[in-house]
Coordinates of C-alpha atoms in Angstrom, one line a residue:
X1 CA 18.2 -7.6 18.6
X2 CA 20.8 -5.0 17.6
X3 CA 18.8 -2.2 19.3
X4 CA 20.0 -3.7 22.6
X5 CA 23.5 -2.3 22.1
X6 CA 25.7 0.7 23.1
X7 CA 23.2 3.0 24.9
X8 CA 25.2 3.1 28.2
X9 CA 28.9 3.5 28.6
X10 CA 31.0 0.4 29.2
X11 CA 31.4 1.2 32.9
X12 CA 27.7 2.0 33.4
X13 CA 26.7 -1.2 31.7
X14 CA 29.2 -3.3 33.7
X15 CA 27.7 -1.8 36.9
X16 CA 24.2 -2.7 35.8
X17 CA 25.2 -6.2 34.8
X18 CA 26.9 -6.8 38.2
X19 CA 23.9 -5.2 40.1
X20 CA 21.4 -7.6 38.5
X21 CA 23.7 -10.7 38.9
X22 CA 21.8 -12.2 41.9
X23 CA 18.4 -11.7 40.3
X24 CA 19.6 -13.2 37.0
X25 CA 21.2 -16.3 38.7
X26 CA 18.2 -16.9 40.8
X27 CA 15.8 -16.4 37.9
X28 CA 17.6 -18.6 35.3
X29 CA 18.4 -21.2 38.0
X30 CA 14.7 -21.6 38.6
X31 CA 13.9 -21.4 34.9
X32 CA 16.4 -24.2 33.9
X33 CA 14.9 -26.5 36.6
X34 CA 11.4 -25.7 35.3
X35 CA 12.2 -26.8 31.8
X36 CA 14.6 -29.6 32.6
X37 CA 13.9 -32.7 30.4
X38 CA 11.3 -30.8 28.3
X39 CA 11.9 -30.1 24.6
X40 CA 8.9 -28.0 23.8
X41 CA 7.0 -25.2 25.4
X42 CA 3.7 -26.8 26.5
X43 CA 1.2 -26.1 29.3
X44 CA 3.4 -27.6 32.0
X45 CA 6.3 -25.4 31.0
X46 CA 4.1 -22.3 31.0
X47 CA 2.7 -23.2 34.4
X48 CA 6.3 -23.6 35.7
X49 CA 7.3 -20.4 34.0
X50 CA 4.4 -18.6 35.7
X51 CA 5.6 -19.8 39.1
X52 CA 9.2 -18.7 38.3
X53 CA 8.1 -15.2 37.3
X54 CA 5.9 -14.8 40.4
X55 CA 8.7 -16.1 42.7
X56 CA 11.0 -13.6 41.1
X57 CA 8.7 -10.8 42.2
X58 CA 7.5 -9.8 38.8
X59 CA 4.0 -9.6 40.3
X60 CA 0.9 -11.7 39.5
X61 CA -0.7 -9.3 37.0
X62 CA 2.4 -8.6 35.0
X63 CA 3.3 -12.4 35.0
X64 CA -0.1 -13.2 33.6
X65 CA 0.4 -10.6 30.8
X66 CA 3.8 -12.2 29.9
X67 CA 2.4 -15.8 30.0
X68 CA -0.6 -14.7 27.7
X69 CA 1.9 -13.2 25.2
X70 CA 4.0 -16.4 25.1
X71 CA 0.8 -18.5 24.8
X72 CA -0.2 -16.6 21.8
X73 CA 3.2 -17.1 20.2
X74 CA 3.2 -20.8 20.9
X75 CA -0.3 -21.1 19.4
X76 CA 0.8 -19.2 16.3
X77 CA 4.1 -21.0 15.8
X78 CA 2.7 -24.5 16.7
X79 CA 6.1 -25.8 17.9
X80 CA 8.3 -23.7 20.2
X81 CA 11.4 -25.4 21.7
X82 CA 12.4 -24.8 25.3
X83 CA 15.8 -23.6 23.9
X84 CA 14.0 -20.7 22.3
X85 CA 12.2 -19.7 25.6
X86 CA 14.9 -17.3 26.7
X87 CA 14.9 -15.2 23.6
X88 CA 11.0 -15.2 23.5
X89 CA 10.8 -14.2 27.1
X90 CA 13.3 -11.4 26.6
X91 CA 11.4 -10.1 23.6
X92 CA 8.0 -10.2 25.4
X93 CA 9.3 -8.5 28.5
X94 CA 11.0 -5.8 26.4
X95 CA 7.8 -5.5 24.4
X96 CA 5.7 -5.1 27.6
X97 CA 8.0 -2.4 28.9
X98 CA 8.0 -0.6 25.5
X99 CA 4.3 -0.1 25.7
X100 CA 4.9 2.8 28.1
X101 CA 6.7 5.8 26.8
X102 CA 9.1 5.7 29.7
X103 CA 12.5 4.3 30.7
X104 CA 14.2 5.8 27.6
X105 CA 16.6 8.1 29.4
X106 CA 20.3 7.5 29.4
X107 CA 21.5 10.6 31.4
X108 CA 20.5 12.5 34.5
X109 CA 18.5 15.5 33.2
X110 CA 15.8 17.9 34.5
X111 CA 13.1 19.4 32.4
X112 CA 13.0 23.2 31.7
X113 CA 11.1 25.2 34.3
X114 CA 9.0 28.1 33.0
X115 CA 10.1 31.6 34.3
X116 CA 8.2 32.9 37.3
X117 CA 5.3 35.5 36.8
X118 CA 7.9 38.2 37.4
X119 CA 10.1 36.7 34.5
X120 CA 12.8 35.3 36.9
X121 CA 14.5 31.9 36.6
X122 CA 13.2 29.4 39.1
X123 CA 14.7 26.0 40.2
X124 CA 13.3 22.6 39.4
X125 CA 11.9 21.3 42.7
X126 CA 12.0 17.6 43.5
X127 CA 10.3 16.3 46.6
X128 CA 11.4 12.9 47.8
X129 CA 9.1 10.5 49.7
X130 CA 9.5 7.0 51.0
X131 CA 9.5 5.0 54.3
X132 CA 12.5 5.1 56.5
X133 CA 15.2 2.6 55.6
X134 CA 14.6 2.3 51.8
X135 CA 17.7 4.4 51.0
X136 CA 15.9 7.7 50.6
X137 CA 18.6 10.0 51.9
X138 CA 21.3 8.0 50.1
X139 CA 19.3 8.4 46.8
X140 CA 19.1 12.1 47.4
X141 CA 22.8 12.4 48.0
X142 CA 23.6 10.4 44.8
X143 CA 21.1 12.4 42.8
X144 CA 22.8 15.6 44.0
X145 CA 26.1 14.3 42.9
X146 CA 24.9 13.3 39.5
X147 CA 23.1 16.6 38.8
X148 CA 26.2 18.5 39.9
X149 CA 28.3 16.5 37.5
X150 CA 25.9 17.7 34.8
X151 CA 26.9 21.3 35.7
X152 CA 23.7 22.0 37.6
X153 CA 23.6 24.0 40.8
X154 CA 21.9 21.9 43.5
X155 CA 20.4 22.9 47.0
X156 CA 19.2 20.3 49.5
X157 CA 16.4 20.7 52.0
X158 CA 16.3 18.6 55.2
X159 CA 12.5 18.5 55.8
X160 CA 12.6 15.1 57.5
X161 CA 12.7 16.8 60.9
X162 CA 11.1 13.8 62.6
X163 CA 14.5 12.1 63.0
X164 CA 17.8 13.9 64.0
X165 CA 19.6 11.1 62.2
X166 CA 17.9 12.0 58.9
X167 CA 19.1 15.6 59.1
X168 CA 22.6 14.5 60.1
X169 CA 22.7 11.9 57.3
X170 CA 21.7 14.5 54.7
X171 CA 24.3 16.9 56.0
X172 CA 27.0 14.2 55.4
X173 CA 25.8 13.8 51.8
X174 CA 25.8 17.7 51.4
X175 CA 29.4 17.8 52.7
X176 CA 30.4 14.8 50.5
X177 CA 29.0 16.3 47.3
X178 CA 29.8 19.8 48.3
X179 CA 26.3 21.2 47.8
X180 CA 24.5 23.7 50.1
X181 CA 21.9 22.4 52.6
X182 CA 19.1 24.1 54.4
X183 CA 18.3 22.6 57.8
X184 CA 16.7 23.4 61.1
X185 CA 16.5 21.6 64.5
X186 CA 14.8 18.2 64.9
X187 CA 11.1 18.7 65.5
X188 CA 10.9 21.9 63.4
X189 CA 8.0 22.4 61.0
X190 CA 9.0 20.5 57.8
X191 CA 7.0 23.1 55.7
X192 CA 9.1 25.9 57.2
X193 CA 12.3 24.0 56.2
X194 CA 11.0 23.6 52.6
X195 CA 10.0 27.3 52.4
X196 CA 13.5 28.4 53.6
X197 CA 15.1 26.0 51.2
X198 CA 13.3 27.3 48.2
X199 CA 13.9 31.0 49.2
X200 CA 17.6 30.2 49.6
X201 CA 17.7 28.3 46.2
X202 CA 16.0 31.2 44.4
X203 CA 18.5 33.7 45.9
X204 CA 21.4 31.5 44.8
X205 CA 19.9 31.0 41.3
X206 CA 20.0 27.2 41.8
X207 CA 18.9 24.8 39.0
X208 CA 17.6 22.0 41.2
X209 CA 16.2 21.7 44.8
X210 CA 15.8 18.3 46.4
X211 CA 13.6 18.2 49.5
X212 CA 13.8 15.2 51.9
X213 CA 10.6 14.4 53.7
X214 CA 9.6 12.1 56.6
X215 CA 8.3 8.6 55.8
X216 CA 5.9 7.7 58.5
X217 CA 3.5 5.6 56.4
X218 CA 1.8 3.9 59.4
X219 CA 0.3 7.3 60.1
X220 CA -1.0 8.0 56.7
X221 CA -3.4 10.8 57.5
X222 CA -0.7 12.8 59.2
X223 CA 1.7 12.1 56.4
X224 CA -0.8 13.2 53.8
X225 CA -1.5 16.4 55.7
X226 CA 2.2 17.1 56.1
X227 CA 3.1 16.6 52.5
X228 CA 0.1 18.7 51.4
X229 CA 1.2 21.5 53.7
X230 CA 4.8 21.3 52.4
X231 CA 3.5 21.6 48.8
X232 CA 1.3 24.5 49.6
X233 CA 4.0 26.5 51.4
X234 CA 6.6 25.8 48.6
X235 CA 4.2 27.2 46.0
X236 CA 4.4 30.6 47.8
X237 CA 8.0 30.7 46.6
X238 CA 8.0 28.7 43.3
X239 CA 4.9 28.3 41.1
X240 CA 3.7 24.7 40.7
X241 CA 6.3 23.3 43.2
X242 CA 7.1 20.5 43.5
X243 CA 7.6 19.8 39.8
X244 CA 8.3 16.1 40.7
X245 CA 7.4 13.8 43.6
X246 CA 9.9 10.9 43.6
X247 CA 9.0 7.8 45.7
X248 CA 11.9 5.7 46.7
X249 CA 11.3 1.9 47.1
X250 CA 13.6 -0.8 48.4
X251 CA 13.8 -3.4 45.7
X252 CA 15.1 -6.0 48.1
X253 CA 11.7 -6.1 49.8
X254 CA 10.0 -7.5 46.7
X255 CA 6.2 -7.5 47.0
X256 CA 6.4 -5.2 50.0
X257 CA 7.7 -2.5 47.5
X258 CA 4.4 -2.9 45.5
X259 CA 2.5 -2.4 48.7
X260 CA 4.4 0.7 49.7
X261 CA 3.9 2.1 46.2
X262 CA 0.2 1.6 46.6
X263 CA 0.0 3.2 50.0
X264 CA 2.1 6.2 49.1
X265 CA 0.1 6.9 45.9
X266 CA -3.0 7.0 48.1
X267 CA -1.3 9.5 50.5
X268 CA 0.1 11.9 47.9
X269 CA 0.5 12.3 44.2
X270 CA 3.7 10.5 43.1
X271 CA 5.1 11.3 39.6
X272 CA 8.3 9.1 39.5
X273 CA 9.9 6.1 41.2
X274 CA 13.4 5.1 42.3
X275 CA 14.0 1.4 43.1
X276 CA 17.1 0.9 45.3
X277 CA 19.3 -2.0 46.6
X278 CA 18.9 -4.2 43.5
X279 CA 22.5 -5.4 43.8
X280 CA 21.9 -7.1 47.2
X281 CA 18.9 -9.1 46.2
X282 CA 17.5 -11.7 43.8
X283 CA 14.2 -9.7 43.6
X284 CA 15.2 -7.4 40.7
X285 CA 12.1 -8.7 38.8
X286 CA 10.1 -6.2 40.9
X287 CA 11.3 -3.4 38.6
X288 CA 9.5 -5.2 35.6
X289 CA 6.3 -5.5 37.6
X290 CA 6.3 -2.0 39.1
X291 CA 7.2 -0.5 35.7
X292 CA 4.2 -2.3 34.2
X293 CA 1.6 -2.0 37.0
X294 CA 1.9 1.6 38.2
X295 CA 1.2 4.3 35.8
X296 CA 4.2 6.0 37.3
X297 CA 7.6 5.8 35.6
X298 CA 10.6 4.0 37.2
X299 CA 13.1 6.8 36.8
X300 CA 16.2 5.6 38.7
X301 CA 17.5 2.3 40.0
X302 CA 20.2 1.6 42.6
X303 CA 22.6 -1.1 41.6
X304 CA 25.5 -0.7 44.1
X305 CA 26.8 1.2 47.1
X306 CA 29.0 3.6 45.2
X307 CA 28.1 7.3 44.6
X308 CA 27.8 6.5 40.8
X309 CA 25.8 3.4 41.3
X310 CA 22.5 5.1 41.1
X311 CA 21.5 4.9 37.4
X312 CA 18.7 6.3 35.2
X313 CA 16.4 3.4 34.4
X314 CA 16.7 2.5 30.8
X315 CA 14.3 -0.4 29.9
X316 CA 16.5 -1.6 26.9
X317 CA 19.6 -1.8 29.0
X318 CA 17.8 -3.3 32.0
X319 CA 16.3 -6.2 29.9
X320 CA 19.6 -6.7 28.1
X321 CA 21.5 -7.1 31.4
X322 CA 18.7 -9.3 32.9
X323 CA 19.0 -11.8 30.0
X324 CA 22.7 -11.5 29.3

C-alpha cells in the first residue's frame, strides 16, 4: 500500500492523525470486541462488523456496500483470518472512496474564473450555507486564512444578517486574518450585503469572495427564497455567481449531519461539503458515509481548533490515518 505515503506534510499528517484519534479508538475498540475469540471471518463476524460500522456513523447504505465487498472477498478466498480483517477493511473503504473522482486535493486552491463579458477579471465567489452552531463562520475564517496564505486576495461578506452575533463573529475573523469585510446592520437585506460585497471585491480586484448566509433550516421555504434571491442579485455583478455553494456540517452530530445534508440539498443547490469538529468526536466515520452517499464532494474537514486545523479532504490520507 505504498500509495498511502507522503502526500501531506508531516505536520498536516500529525494533525489529521490526532484529529481522528477518538474515532479510531472507538471503532477499533468495538471491532476487536466483535472478533474476539474468532479466527476466521464468517457470517457472525460480518454481522458484528456491520453493527460496528453503523455504530461508527458510516451510515447503513455505505455499510452494506462495504460488507458486500468483504463477503465477495471471503467467498473468493475461501478462508480469511480475522487478523487480515483490518487490511481488507482498509482496502475496501479506500476502494469505495476511490470510485468518485473526488478527495484528491492536497492544497487549498480555487478554479480559474472566466473573464467577464467586458473582458475583466472577476473573483471566485463561494457562498457558505449551514445551520447555526456547525462551525460555519469559523470555517469561513479558516478558509480566508488558508486562501490568503496561497497569495490570494480575499473579501468576506456578512450576509447572515439574522443574528448580530454572526456579523460580529465574522468581523473577528476578518480582523484576525487581516482581510476586508463588507457588513451592514443586523436585519439588513442579505442580498444587499452580497451585492455590496461583490461590488467591493471587483473594485479591489479580489481573487476570492466568501459569503456567509443565515442557517434557519426549520423555515426551509424562507431559506430557499433568501438563498435564491442572494444568488440572483450576485449575478448582476459577477456572471454565474456563486461558483461554489459550500455546506458546512458538524461531524460530531453523526447521523444528524446526513439529515442536514439531505434538507439543505432540497433547499438549494450544494456543490461541496465541509465536515467540522471531527477532533472532538468518535463519529468520524460519517465522512466515509457522506462522501459515498451524496453526489457532492467532501472538500474540507475540521480536525482541531487551530486556524490551520481546517484541511482539504484527501481520501488517501484520511483512510491511512483512520487505520494507522
